[in-house]
PDB file of C-alpha atoms in Angstrom:
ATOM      1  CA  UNK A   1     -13.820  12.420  -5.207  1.00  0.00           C
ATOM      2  CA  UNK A   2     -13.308   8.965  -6.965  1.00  0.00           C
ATOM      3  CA  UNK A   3     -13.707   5.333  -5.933  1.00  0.00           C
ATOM      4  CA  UNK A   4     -12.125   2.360  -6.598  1.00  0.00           C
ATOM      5  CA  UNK A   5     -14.260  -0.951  -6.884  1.00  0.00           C
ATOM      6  CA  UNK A   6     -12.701  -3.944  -6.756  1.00  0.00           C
ATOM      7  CA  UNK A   7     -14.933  -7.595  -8.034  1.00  0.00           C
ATOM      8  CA  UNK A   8     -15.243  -9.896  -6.562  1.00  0.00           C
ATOM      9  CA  UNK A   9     -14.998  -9.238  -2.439  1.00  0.00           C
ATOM     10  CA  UNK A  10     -14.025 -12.660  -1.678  1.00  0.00           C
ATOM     11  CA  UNK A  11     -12.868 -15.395  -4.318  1.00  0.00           C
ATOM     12  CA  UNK A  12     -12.655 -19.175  -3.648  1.00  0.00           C
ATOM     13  CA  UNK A  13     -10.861 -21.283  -6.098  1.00  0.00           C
ATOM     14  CA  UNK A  14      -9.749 -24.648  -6.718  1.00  0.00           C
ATOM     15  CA  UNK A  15      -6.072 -25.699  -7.114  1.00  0.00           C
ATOM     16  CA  UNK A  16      -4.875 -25.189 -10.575  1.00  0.00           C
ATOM     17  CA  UNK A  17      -7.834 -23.416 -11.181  1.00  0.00           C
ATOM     18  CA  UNK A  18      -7.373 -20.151 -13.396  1.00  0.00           C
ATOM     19  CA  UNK A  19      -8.855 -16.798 -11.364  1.00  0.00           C
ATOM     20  CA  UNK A  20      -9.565 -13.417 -12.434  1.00  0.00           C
ATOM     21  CA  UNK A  21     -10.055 -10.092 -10.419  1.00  0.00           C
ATOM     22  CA  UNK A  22     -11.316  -6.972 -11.757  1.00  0.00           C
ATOM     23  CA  UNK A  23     -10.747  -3.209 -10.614  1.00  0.00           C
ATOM     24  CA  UNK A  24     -12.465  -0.716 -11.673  1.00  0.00           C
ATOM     25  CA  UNK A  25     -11.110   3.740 -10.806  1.00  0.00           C
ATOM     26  CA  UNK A  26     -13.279   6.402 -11.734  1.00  0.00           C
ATOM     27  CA  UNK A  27     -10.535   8.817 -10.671  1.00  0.00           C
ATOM     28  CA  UNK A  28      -9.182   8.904 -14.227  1.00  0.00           C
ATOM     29  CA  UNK A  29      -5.803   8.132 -13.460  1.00  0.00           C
ATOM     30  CA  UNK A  30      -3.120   7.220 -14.945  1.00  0.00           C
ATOM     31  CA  UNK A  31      -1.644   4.577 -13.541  1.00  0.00           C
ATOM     32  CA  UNK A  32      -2.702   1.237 -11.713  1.00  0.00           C
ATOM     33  CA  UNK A  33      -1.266  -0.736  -9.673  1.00  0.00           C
ATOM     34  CA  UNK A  34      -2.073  -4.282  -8.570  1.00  0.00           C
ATOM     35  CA  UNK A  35      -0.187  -5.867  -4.732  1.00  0.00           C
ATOM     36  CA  UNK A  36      -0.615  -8.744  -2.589  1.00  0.00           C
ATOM     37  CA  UNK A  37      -0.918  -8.972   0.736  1.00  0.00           C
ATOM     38  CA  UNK A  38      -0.117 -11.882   2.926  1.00  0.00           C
ATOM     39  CA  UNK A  39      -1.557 -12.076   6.586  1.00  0.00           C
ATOM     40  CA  UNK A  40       0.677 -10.027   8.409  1.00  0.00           C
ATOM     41  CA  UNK A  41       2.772  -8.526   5.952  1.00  0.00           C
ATOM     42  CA  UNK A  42       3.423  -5.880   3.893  1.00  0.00           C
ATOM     43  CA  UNK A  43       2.604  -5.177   0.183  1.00  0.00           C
ATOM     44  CA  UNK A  44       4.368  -6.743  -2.847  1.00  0.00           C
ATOM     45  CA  UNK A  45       3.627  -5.131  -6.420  1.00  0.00           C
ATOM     46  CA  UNK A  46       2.717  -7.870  -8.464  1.00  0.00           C
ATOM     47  CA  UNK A  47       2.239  -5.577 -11.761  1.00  0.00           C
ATOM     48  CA  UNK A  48       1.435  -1.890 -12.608  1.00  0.00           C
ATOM     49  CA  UNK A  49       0.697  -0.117 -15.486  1.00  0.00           C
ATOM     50  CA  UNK A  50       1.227   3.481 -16.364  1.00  0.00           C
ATOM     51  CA  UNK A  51      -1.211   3.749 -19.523  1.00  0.00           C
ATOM     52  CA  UNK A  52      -3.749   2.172 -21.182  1.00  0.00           C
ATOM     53  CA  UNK A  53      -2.237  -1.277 -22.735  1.00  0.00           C
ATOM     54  CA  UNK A  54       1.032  -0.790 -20.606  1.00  0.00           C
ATOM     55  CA  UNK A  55       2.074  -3.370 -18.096  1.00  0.00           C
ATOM     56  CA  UNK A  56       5.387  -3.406 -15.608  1.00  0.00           C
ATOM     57  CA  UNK A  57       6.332  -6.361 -13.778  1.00  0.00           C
ATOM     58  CA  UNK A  58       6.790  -5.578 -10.130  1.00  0.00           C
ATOM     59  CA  UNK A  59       8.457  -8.168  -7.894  1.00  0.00           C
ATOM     60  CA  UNK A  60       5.887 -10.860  -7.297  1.00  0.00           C
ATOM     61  CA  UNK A  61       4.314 -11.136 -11.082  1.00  0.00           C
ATOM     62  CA  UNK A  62       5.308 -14.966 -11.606  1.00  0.00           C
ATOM     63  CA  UNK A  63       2.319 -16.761 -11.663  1.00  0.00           C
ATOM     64  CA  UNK A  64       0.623 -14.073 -12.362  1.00  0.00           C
ATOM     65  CA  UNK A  65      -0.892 -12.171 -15.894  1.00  0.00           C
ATOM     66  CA  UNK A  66      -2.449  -8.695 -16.108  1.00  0.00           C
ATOM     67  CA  UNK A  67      -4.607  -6.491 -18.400  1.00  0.00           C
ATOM     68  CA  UNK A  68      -5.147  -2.895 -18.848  1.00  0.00           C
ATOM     69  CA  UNK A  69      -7.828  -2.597 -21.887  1.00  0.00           C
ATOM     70  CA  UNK A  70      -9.281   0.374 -21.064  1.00  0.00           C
ATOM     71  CA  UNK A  71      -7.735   3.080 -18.791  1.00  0.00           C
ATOM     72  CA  UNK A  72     -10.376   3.227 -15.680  1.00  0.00           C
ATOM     73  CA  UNK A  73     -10.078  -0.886 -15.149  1.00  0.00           C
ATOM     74  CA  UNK A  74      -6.953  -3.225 -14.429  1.00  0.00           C
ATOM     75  CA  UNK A  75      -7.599  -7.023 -14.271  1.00  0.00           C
ATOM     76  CA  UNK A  76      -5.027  -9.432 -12.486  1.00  0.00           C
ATOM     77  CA  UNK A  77      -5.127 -13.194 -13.618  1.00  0.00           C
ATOM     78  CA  UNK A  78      -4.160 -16.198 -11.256  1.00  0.00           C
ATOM     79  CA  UNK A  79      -2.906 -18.437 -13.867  1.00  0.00           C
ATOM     80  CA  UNK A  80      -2.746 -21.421 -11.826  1.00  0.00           C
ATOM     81  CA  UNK A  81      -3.881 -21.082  -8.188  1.00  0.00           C
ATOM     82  CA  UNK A  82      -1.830 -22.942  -5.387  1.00  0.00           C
ATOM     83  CA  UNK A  83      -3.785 -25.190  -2.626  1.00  0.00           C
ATOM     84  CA  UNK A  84      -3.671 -23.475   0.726  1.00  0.00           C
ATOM     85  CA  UNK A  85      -2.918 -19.702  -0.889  1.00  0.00           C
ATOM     86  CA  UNK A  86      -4.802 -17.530   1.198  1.00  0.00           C
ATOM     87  CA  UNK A  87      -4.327 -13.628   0.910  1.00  0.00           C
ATOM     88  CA  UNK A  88      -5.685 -10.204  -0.215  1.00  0.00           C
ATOM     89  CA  UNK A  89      -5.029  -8.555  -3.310  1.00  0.00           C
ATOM     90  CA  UNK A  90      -5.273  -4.693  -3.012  1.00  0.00           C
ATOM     91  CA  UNK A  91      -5.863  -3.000  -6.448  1.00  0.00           C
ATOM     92  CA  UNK A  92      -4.366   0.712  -6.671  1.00  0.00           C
ATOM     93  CA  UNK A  93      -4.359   4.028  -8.887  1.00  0.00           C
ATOM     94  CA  UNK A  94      -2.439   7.394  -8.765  1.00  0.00           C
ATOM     95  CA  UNK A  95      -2.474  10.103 -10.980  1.00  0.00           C
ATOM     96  CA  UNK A  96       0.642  10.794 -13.453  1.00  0.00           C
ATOM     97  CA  UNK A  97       3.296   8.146 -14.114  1.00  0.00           C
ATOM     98  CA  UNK A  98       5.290   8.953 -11.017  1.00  0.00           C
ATOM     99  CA  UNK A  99       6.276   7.016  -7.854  1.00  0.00           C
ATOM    100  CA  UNK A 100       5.510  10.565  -5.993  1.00  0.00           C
ATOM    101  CA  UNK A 101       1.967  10.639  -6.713  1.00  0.00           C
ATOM    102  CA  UNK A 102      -0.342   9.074  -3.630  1.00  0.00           C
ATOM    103  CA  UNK A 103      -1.888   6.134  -4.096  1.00  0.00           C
ATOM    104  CA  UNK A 104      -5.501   5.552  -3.583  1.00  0.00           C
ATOM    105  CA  UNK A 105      -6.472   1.970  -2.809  1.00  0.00           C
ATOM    106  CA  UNK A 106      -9.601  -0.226  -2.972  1.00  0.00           C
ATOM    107  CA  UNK A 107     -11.009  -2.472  -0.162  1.00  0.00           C
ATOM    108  CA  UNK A 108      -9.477  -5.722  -1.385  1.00  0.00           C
ATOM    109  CA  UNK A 109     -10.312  -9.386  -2.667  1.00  0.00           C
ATOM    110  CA  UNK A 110      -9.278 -11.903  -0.249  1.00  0.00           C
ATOM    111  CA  UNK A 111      -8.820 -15.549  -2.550  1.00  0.00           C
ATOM    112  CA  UNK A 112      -9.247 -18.518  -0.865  1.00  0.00           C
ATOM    113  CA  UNK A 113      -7.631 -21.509  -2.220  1.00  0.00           C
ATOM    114  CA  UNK A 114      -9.304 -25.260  -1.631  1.00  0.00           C
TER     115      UNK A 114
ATOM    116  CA  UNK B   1      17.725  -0.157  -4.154  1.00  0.00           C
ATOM    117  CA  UNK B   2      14.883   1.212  -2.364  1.00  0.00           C
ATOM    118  CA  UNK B   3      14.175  -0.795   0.705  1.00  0.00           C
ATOM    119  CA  UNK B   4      11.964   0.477   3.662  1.00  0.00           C
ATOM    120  CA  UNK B   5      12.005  -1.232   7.405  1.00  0.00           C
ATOM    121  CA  UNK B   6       9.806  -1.086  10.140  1.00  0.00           C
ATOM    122  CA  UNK B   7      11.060  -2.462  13.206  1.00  0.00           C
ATOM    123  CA  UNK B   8       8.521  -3.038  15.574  1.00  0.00           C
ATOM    124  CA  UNK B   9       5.561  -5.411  14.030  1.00  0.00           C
ATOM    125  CA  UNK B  10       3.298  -4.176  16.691  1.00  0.00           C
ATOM    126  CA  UNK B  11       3.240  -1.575  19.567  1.00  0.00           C
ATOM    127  CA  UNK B  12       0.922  -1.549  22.158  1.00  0.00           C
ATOM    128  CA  UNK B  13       0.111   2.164  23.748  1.00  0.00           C
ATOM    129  CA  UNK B  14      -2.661   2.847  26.185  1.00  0.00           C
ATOM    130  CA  UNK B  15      -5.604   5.575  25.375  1.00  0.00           C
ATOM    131  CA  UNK B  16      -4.248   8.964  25.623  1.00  0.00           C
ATOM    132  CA  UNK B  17      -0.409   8.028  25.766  1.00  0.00           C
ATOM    133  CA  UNK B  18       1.785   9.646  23.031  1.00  0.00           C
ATOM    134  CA  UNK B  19       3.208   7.513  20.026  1.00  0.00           C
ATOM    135  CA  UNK B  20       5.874   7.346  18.478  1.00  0.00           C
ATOM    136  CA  UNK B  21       5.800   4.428  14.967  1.00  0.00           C
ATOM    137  CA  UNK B  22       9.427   4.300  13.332  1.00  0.00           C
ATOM    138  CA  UNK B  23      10.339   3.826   9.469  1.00  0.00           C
ATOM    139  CA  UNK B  24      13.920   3.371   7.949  1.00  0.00           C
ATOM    140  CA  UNK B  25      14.756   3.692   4.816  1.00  0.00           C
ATOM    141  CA  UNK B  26      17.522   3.243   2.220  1.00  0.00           C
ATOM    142  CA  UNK B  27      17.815   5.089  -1.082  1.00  0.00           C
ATOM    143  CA  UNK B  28      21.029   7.384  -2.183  1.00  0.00           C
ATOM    144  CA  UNK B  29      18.684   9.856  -4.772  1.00  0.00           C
ATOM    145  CA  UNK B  30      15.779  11.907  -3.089  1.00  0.00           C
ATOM    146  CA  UNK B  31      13.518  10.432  -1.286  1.00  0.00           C
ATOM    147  CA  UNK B  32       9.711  10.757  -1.281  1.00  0.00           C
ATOM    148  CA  UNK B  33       8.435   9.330   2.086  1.00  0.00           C
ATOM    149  CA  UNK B  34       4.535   8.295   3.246  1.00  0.00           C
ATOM    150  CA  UNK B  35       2.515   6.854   5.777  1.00  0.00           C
ATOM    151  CA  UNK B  36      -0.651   4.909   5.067  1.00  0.00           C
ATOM    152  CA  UNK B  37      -3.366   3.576   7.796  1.00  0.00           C
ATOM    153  CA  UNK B  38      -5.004   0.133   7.068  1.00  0.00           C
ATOM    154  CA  UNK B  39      -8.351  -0.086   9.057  1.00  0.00           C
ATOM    155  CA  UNK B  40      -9.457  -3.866   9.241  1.00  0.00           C
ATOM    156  CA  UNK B  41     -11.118  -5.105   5.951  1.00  0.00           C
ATOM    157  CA  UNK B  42      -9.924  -1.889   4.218  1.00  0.00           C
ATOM    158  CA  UNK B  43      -7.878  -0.925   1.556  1.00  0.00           C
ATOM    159  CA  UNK B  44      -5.099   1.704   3.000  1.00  0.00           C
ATOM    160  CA  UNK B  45      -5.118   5.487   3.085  1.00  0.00           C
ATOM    161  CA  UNK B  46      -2.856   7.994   3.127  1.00  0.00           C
ATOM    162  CA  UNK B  47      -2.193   9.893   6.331  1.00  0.00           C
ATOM    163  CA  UNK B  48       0.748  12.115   5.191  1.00  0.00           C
ATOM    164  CA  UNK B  49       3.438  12.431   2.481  1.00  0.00           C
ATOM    165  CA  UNK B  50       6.840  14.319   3.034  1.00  0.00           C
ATOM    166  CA  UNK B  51       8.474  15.670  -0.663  1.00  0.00           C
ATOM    167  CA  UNK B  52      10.577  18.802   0.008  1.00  0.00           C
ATOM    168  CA  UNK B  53      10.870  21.272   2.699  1.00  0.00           C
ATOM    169  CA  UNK B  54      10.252  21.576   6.008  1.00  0.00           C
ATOM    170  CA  UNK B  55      10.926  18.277   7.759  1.00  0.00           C
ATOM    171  CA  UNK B  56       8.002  17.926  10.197  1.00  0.00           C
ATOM    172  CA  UNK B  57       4.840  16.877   7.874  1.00  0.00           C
ATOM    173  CA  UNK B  58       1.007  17.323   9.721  1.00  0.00           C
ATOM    174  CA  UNK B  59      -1.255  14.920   8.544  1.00  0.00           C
ATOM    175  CA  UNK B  60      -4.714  13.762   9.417  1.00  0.00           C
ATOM    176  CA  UNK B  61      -6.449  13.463  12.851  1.00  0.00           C
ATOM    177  CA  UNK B  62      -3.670  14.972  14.550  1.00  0.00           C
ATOM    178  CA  UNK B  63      -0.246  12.572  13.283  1.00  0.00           C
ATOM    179  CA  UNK B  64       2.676  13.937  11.980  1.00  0.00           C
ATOM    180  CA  UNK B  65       5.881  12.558  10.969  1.00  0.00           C
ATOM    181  CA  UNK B  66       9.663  14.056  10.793  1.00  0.00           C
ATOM    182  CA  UNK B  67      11.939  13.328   8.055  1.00  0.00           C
ATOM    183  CA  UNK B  68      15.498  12.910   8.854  1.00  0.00           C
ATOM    184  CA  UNK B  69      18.200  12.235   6.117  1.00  0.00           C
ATOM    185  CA  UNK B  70      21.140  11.875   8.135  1.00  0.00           C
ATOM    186  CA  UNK B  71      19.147   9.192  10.137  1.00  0.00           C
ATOM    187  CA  UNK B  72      17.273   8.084   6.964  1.00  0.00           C
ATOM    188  CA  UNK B  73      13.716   7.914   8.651  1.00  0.00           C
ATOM    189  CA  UNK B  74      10.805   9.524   8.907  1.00  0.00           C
ATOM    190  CA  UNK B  75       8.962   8.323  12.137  1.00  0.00           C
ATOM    191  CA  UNK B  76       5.367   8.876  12.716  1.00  0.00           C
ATOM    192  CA  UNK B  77       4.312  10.768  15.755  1.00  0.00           C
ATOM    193  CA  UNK B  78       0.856  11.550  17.534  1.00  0.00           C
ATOM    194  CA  UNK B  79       0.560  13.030  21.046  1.00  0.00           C
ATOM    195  CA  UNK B  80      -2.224  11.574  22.454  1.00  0.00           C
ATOM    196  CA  UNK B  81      -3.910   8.079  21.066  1.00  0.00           C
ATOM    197  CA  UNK B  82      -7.414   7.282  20.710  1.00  0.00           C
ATOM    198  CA  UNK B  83      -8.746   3.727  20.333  1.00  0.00           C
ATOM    199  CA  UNK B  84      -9.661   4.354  16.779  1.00  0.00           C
ATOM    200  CA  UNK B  85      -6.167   4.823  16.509  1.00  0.00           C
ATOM    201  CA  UNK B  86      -5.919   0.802  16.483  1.00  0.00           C
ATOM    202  CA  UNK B  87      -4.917   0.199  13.085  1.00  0.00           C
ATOM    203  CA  UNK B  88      -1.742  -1.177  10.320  1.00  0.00           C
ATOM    204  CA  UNK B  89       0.132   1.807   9.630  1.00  0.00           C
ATOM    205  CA  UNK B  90       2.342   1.408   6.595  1.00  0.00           C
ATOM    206  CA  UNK B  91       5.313   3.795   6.115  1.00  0.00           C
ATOM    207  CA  UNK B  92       6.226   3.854   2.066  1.00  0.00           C
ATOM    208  CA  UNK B  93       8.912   5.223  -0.093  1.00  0.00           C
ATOM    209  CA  UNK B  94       9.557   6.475  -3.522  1.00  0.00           C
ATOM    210  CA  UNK B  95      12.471   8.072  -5.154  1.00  0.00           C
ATOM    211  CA  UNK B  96      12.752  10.730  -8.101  1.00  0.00           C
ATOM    212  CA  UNK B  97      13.321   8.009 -10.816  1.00  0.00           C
ATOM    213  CA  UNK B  98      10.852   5.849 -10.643  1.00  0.00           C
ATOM    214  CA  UNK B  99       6.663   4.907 -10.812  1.00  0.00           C
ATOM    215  CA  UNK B 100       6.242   2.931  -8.048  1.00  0.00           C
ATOM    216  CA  UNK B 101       6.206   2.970  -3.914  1.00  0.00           C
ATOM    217  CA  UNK B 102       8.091   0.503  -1.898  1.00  0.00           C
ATOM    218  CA  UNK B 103       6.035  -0.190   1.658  1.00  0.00           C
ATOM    219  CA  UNK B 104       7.460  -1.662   4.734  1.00  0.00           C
ATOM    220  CA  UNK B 105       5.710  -4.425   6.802  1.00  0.00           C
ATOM    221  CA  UNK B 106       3.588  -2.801   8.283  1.00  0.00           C
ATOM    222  CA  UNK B 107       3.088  -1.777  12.157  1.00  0.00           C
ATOM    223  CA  UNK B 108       0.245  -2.879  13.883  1.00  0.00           C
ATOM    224  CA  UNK B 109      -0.800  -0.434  16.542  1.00  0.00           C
ATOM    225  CA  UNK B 110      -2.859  -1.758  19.730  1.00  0.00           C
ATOM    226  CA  UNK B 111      -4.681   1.372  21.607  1.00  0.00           C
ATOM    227  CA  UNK B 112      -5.666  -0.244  25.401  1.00  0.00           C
ATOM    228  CA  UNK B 113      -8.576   1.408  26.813  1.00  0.00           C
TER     229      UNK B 113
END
């Protein structure tokens, strides 16, 4: 089996502040996927990434940038975080570039925003 | 478009009772279909996928889910709840074109004692 960590567990920021998250899969798959998730709600794909040095915009990926250096790790950048923005961002992987594959998530960083 | 709907946001059942969770979806090519449990403080999991075949999926601890195309859904059914049943359970959808899921809102499941 394989394990995806996700740094750090809990994040508090500043407004305007700019706020990096790291995930790290040792499942050696292909693609990653990064979502929020607002209190309550479902998940919205904020970026994915099929390959090393690929990215894909998903629906929520405005205020947002993303990295994929290296294929076992997937950062997601807040490039300017909003007062009061409270939720958790779920970092994903799956193996093969296909929307059939299951997903295997990590345990979340819940951002804070002061 | 790909679009998946939960209707009920939470559903209360009582230890023991039977459950029924319901998903809708919309997509005209073929249809890949899963439900994922969300423990509190926990990423999700997968409980069961549907691809091909017969239409009644098992999954884990005892849930299992029927696809229907002519209804587009693929509700998740267990017979008897347990109160670690209490949980966000997630039904998601793919198609045949593309590398990503879509999820619905989530349903949150209550299991009364």
């Amino acid at each position: 089996g394989g394990i995806i960590t996700q740094t750090p567990k809990f994040l508090i920021g500043q407004e305007g502040q700019k706020l990096t998250l790291k995930c790290q899969q040792n499942f050696n798959h292909d693609t990653m996927y990064w979502y929020r998730q607002d209190s309550g709600k479902g998940l919205r794909l904020i970026y994915y990434s099929i390959t090393e040095n690929d990215l894909q915009k998903g629906d929520l990926s405005e205020g947002y940038d993303a990295s994929r250096e290296k294929k076992s790790s997937f950062s997601l950048t807040v490039t300017s975080a909003q007062k009061n923005e409270m939720a958790v961002f779920l970092c994903a992987s799956s193996m093969g570039q296909g929307g059939y594959a299951e997903q295997f998530f990590g345990p979340g960083t819940r951002l804070t925003v002061l | 478009a790909q679009s998946v709907t939960q209707p009920d946001a939470r559903v209360t059942v009582s230890e023991g009772a039977s459950l029924q969770l319901r998903c809708k979806y919309s997509y005209s090519g073929t249809p890949y279909l899963f439900w994922y449990v969300q423990y509190p403080r926990q990423g999700l999991q997968l409980l069961l996928k549907y691809y091909s075949g017969d239409p009644v999926v098992q999954g884990v601890n005892g849930f299992e889910a029927e696809f229907s195309k002519s209804n587009s859904s693929f509700h998740l059914r267990k017979a008897s709840v347990h109160w670690s049943d209490s949980a966000v359970y997630f039904c998601a959808l793919s198609g045949d074109n593309n590398n990503r899921i879509f999820f619905g809102d989530g349903t949150q499941l209550v299991v009364k004692p």
